[in-house]
C-alpha atoms as an extended CHARMM CRD file, in Angstrom:
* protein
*
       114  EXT
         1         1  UNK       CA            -22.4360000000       17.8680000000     -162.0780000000  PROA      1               0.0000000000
         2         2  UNK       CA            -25.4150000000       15.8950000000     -163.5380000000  PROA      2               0.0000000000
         3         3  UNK       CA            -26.9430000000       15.9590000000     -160.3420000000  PROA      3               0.0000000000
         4         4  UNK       CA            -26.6980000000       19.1420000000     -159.2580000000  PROA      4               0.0000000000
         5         5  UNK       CA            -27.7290000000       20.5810000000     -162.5020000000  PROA      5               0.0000000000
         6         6  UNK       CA            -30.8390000000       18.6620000000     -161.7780000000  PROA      6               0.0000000000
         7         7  UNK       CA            -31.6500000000       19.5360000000     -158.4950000000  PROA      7               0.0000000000
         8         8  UNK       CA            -31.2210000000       23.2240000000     -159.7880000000  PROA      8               0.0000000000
         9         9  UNK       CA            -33.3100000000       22.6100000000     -162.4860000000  PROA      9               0.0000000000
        10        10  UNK       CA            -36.1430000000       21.1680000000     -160.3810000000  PROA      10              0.0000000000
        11        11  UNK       CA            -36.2670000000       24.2130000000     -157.7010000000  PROA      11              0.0000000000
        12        12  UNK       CA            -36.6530000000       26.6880000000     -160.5990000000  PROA      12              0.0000000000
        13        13  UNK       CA            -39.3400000000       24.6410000000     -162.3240000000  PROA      13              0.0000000000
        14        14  UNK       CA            -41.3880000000       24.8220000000     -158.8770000000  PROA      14              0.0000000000
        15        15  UNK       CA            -40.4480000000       28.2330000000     -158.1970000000  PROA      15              0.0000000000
        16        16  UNK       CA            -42.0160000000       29.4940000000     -161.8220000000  PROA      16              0.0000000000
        17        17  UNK       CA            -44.6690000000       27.2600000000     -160.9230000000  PROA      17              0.0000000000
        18        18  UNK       CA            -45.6720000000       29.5230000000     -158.1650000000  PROA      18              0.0000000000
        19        19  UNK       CA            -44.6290000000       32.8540000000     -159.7020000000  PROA      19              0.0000000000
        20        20  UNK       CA            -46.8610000000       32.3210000000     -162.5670000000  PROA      20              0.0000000000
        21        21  UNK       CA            -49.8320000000       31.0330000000     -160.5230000000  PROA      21              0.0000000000
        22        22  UNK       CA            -49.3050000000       34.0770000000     -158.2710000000  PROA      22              0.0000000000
        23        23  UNK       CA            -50.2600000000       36.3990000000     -160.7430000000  PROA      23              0.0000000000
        24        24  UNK       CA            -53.3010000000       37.4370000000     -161.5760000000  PROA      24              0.0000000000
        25        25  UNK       CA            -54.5140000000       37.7740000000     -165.1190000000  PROA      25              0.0000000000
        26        26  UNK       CA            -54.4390000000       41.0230000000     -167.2280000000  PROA      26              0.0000000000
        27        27  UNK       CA            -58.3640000000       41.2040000000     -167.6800000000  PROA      27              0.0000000000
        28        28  UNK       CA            -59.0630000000       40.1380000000     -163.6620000000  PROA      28              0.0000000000
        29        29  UNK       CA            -61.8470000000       42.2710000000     -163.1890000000  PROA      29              0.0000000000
        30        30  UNK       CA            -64.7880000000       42.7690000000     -164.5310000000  PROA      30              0.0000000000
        31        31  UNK       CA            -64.5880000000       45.7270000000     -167.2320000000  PROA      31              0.0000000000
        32        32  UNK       CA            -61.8660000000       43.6660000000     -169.0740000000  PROA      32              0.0000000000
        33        33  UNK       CA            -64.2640000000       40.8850000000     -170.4090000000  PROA      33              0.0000000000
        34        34  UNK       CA            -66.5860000000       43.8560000000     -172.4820000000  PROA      34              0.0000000000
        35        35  UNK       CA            -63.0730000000       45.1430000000     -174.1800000000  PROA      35              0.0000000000
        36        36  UNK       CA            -63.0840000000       48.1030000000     -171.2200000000  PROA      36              0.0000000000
        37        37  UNK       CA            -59.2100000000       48.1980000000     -170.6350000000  PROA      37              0.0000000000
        38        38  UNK       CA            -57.3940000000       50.4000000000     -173.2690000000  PROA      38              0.0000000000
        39        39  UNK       CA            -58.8540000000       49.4060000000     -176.1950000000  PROA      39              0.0000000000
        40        40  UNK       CA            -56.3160000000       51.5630000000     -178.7140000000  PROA      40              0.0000000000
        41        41  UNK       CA            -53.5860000000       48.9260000000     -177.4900000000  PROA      41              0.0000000000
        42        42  UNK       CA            -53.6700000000       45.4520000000     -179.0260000000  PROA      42              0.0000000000
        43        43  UNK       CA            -52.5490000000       43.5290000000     -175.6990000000  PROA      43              0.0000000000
        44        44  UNK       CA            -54.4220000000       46.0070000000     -172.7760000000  PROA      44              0.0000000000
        45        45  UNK       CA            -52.6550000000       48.5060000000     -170.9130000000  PROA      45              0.0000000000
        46        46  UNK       CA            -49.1030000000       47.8380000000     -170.1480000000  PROA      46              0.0000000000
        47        47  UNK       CA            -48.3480000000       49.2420000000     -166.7440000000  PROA      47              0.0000000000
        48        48  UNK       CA            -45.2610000000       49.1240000000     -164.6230000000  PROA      48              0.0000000000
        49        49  UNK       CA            -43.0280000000       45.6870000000     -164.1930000000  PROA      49              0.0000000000
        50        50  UNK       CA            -44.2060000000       44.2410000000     -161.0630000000  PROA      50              0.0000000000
        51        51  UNK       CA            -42.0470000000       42.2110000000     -158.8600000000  PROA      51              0.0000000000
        52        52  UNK       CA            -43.8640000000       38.7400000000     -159.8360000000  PROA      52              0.0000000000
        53        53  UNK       CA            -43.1170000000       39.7360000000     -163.4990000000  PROA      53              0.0000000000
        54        54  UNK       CA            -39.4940000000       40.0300000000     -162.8390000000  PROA      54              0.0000000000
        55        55  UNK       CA            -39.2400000000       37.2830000000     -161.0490000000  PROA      55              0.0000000000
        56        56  UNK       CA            -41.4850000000       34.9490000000     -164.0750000000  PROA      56              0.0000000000
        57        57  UNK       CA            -38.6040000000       36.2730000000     -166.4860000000  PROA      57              0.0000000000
        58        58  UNK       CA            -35.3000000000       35.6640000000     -164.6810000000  PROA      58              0.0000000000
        59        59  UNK       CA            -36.8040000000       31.9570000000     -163.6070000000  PROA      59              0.0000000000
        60        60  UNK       CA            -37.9790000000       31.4200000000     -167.1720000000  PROA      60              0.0000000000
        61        61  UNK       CA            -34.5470000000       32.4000000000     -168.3690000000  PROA      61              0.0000000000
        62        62  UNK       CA            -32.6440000000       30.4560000000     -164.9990000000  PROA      62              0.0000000000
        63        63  UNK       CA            -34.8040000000       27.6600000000     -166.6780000000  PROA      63              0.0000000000
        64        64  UNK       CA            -33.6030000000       27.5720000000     -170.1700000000  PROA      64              0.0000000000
        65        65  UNK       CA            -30.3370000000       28.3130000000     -169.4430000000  PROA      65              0.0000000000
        66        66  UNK       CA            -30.5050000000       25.2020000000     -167.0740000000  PROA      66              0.0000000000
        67        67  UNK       CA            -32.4150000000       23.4850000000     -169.6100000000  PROA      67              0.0000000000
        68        68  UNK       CA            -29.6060000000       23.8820000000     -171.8530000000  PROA      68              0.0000000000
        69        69  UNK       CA            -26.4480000000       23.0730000000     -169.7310000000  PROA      69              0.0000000000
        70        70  UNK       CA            -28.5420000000       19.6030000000     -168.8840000000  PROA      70              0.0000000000
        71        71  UNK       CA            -28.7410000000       18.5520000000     -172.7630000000  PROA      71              0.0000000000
        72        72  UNK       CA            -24.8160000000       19.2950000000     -173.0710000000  PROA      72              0.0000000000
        73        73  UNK       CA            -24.0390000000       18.0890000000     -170.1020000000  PROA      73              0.0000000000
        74        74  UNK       CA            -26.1920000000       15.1870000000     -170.7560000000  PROA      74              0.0000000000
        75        75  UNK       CA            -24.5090000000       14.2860000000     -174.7020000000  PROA      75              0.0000000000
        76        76  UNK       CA            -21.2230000000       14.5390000000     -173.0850000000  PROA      76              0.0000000000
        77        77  UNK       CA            -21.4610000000       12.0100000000     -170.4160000000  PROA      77              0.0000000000
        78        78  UNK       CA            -23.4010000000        9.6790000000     -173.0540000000  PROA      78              0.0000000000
        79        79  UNK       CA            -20.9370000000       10.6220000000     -175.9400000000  PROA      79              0.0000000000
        80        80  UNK       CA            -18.5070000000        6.8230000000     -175.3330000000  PROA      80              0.0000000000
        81        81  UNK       CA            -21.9800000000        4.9280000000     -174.4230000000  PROA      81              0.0000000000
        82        82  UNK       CA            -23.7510000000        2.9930000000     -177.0610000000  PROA      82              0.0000000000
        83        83  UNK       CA            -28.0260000000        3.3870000000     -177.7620000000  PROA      83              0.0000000000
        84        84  UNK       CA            -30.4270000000        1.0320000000     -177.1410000000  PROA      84              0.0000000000
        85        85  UNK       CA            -30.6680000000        0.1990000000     -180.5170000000  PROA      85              0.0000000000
        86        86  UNK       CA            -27.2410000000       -0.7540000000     -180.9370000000  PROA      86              0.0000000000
        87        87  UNK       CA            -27.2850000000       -3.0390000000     -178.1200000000  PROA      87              0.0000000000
        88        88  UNK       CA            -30.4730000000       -5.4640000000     -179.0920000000  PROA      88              0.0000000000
        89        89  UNK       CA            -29.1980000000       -8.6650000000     -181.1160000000  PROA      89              0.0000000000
        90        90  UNK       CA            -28.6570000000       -8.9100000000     -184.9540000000  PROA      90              0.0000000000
        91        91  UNK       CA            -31.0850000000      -10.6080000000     -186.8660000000  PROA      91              0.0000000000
        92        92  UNK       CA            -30.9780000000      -11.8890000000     -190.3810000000  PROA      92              0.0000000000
        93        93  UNK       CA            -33.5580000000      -10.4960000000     -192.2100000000  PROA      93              0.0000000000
        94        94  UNK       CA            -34.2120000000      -11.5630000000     -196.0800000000  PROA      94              0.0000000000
        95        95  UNK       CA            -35.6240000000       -9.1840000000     -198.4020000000  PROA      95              0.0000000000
        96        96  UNK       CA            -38.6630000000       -9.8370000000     -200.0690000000  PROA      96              0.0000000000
        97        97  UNK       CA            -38.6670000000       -9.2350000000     -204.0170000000  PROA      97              0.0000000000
        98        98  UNK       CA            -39.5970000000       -6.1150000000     -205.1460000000  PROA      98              0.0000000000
        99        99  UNK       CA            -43.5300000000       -5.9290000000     -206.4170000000  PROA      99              0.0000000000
       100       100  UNK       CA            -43.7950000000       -7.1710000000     -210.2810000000  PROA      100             0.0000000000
       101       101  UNK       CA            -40.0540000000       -8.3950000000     -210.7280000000  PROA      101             0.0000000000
       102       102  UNK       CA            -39.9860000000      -11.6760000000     -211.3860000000  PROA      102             0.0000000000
       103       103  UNK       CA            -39.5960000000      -14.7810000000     -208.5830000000  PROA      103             0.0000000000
       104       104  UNK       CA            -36.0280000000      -15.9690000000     -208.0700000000  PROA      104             0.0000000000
       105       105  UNK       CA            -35.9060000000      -19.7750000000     -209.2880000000  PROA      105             0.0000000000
       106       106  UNK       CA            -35.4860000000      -22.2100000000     -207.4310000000  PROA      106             0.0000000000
       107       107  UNK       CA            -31.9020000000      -23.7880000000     -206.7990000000  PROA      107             0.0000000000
       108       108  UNK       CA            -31.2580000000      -27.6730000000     -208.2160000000  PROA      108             0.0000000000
       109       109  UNK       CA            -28.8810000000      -29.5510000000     -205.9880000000  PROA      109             0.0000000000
       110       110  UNK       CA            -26.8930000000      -31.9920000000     -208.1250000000  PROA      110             0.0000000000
       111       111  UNK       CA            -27.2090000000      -35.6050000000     -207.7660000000  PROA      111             0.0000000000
       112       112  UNK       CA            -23.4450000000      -36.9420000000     -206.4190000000  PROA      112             0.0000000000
       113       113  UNK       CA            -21.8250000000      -39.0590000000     -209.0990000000  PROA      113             0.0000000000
       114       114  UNK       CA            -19.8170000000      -42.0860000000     -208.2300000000  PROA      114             0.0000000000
């Protein structure tokens, strides 16, 4: 399922890829670099969906949606594994004293009576 999740999610990635370089800017020509293209609207003129628009927004949402199915598919394959932190070895590691608190003195082994 992995796998073919994957696969999926590669085609759309290069298939947005080449929608969005497809398109051509909305100040292309010439009179939109001195503010010439409908000034009274904050973004330009919006004109009529083209095909290459549609096609940018159902493979941008194909892509999330794929996105998203890998990342659960993805915790619930790993969800009985263990990290890669839990598999390095313990260590013993001694705390050091906290600044300004006094050294720990030093322990006297007993001389063995007879």
């Amino acid at each position: 399922m992995v796998i073919l999740l994957t696969v999926i999610h590669v085609l759309v990635c290069f298939f947005l890829v080449v929608v969005v370089l497809l398109q051509s800017g909305k100040a292309a020509d010439l009179a939109g670099a001195f503010g010439g293209m409908g000034s009274q609207t904050a973004f330009g003129p919006r004109g009529s969906a083209t095909i290459l628009s549609k096609a940018t927004t159902i493979a941008a949402v194909l892509f999330m949606l794929v996105s998203f199915a890998l990342s659960i598919a993805a915790t619930r394959q790993g969800a009985g594994s263990s990290t890669v932190l839990d598999k390095r070895p313990a260590t013993k590691q001694q705390s050091a004293p906290a600044p300004g608190a006094p050294a720990p003195a030093p322990q006297q082994q007993k001389a063995p009576t007879k």
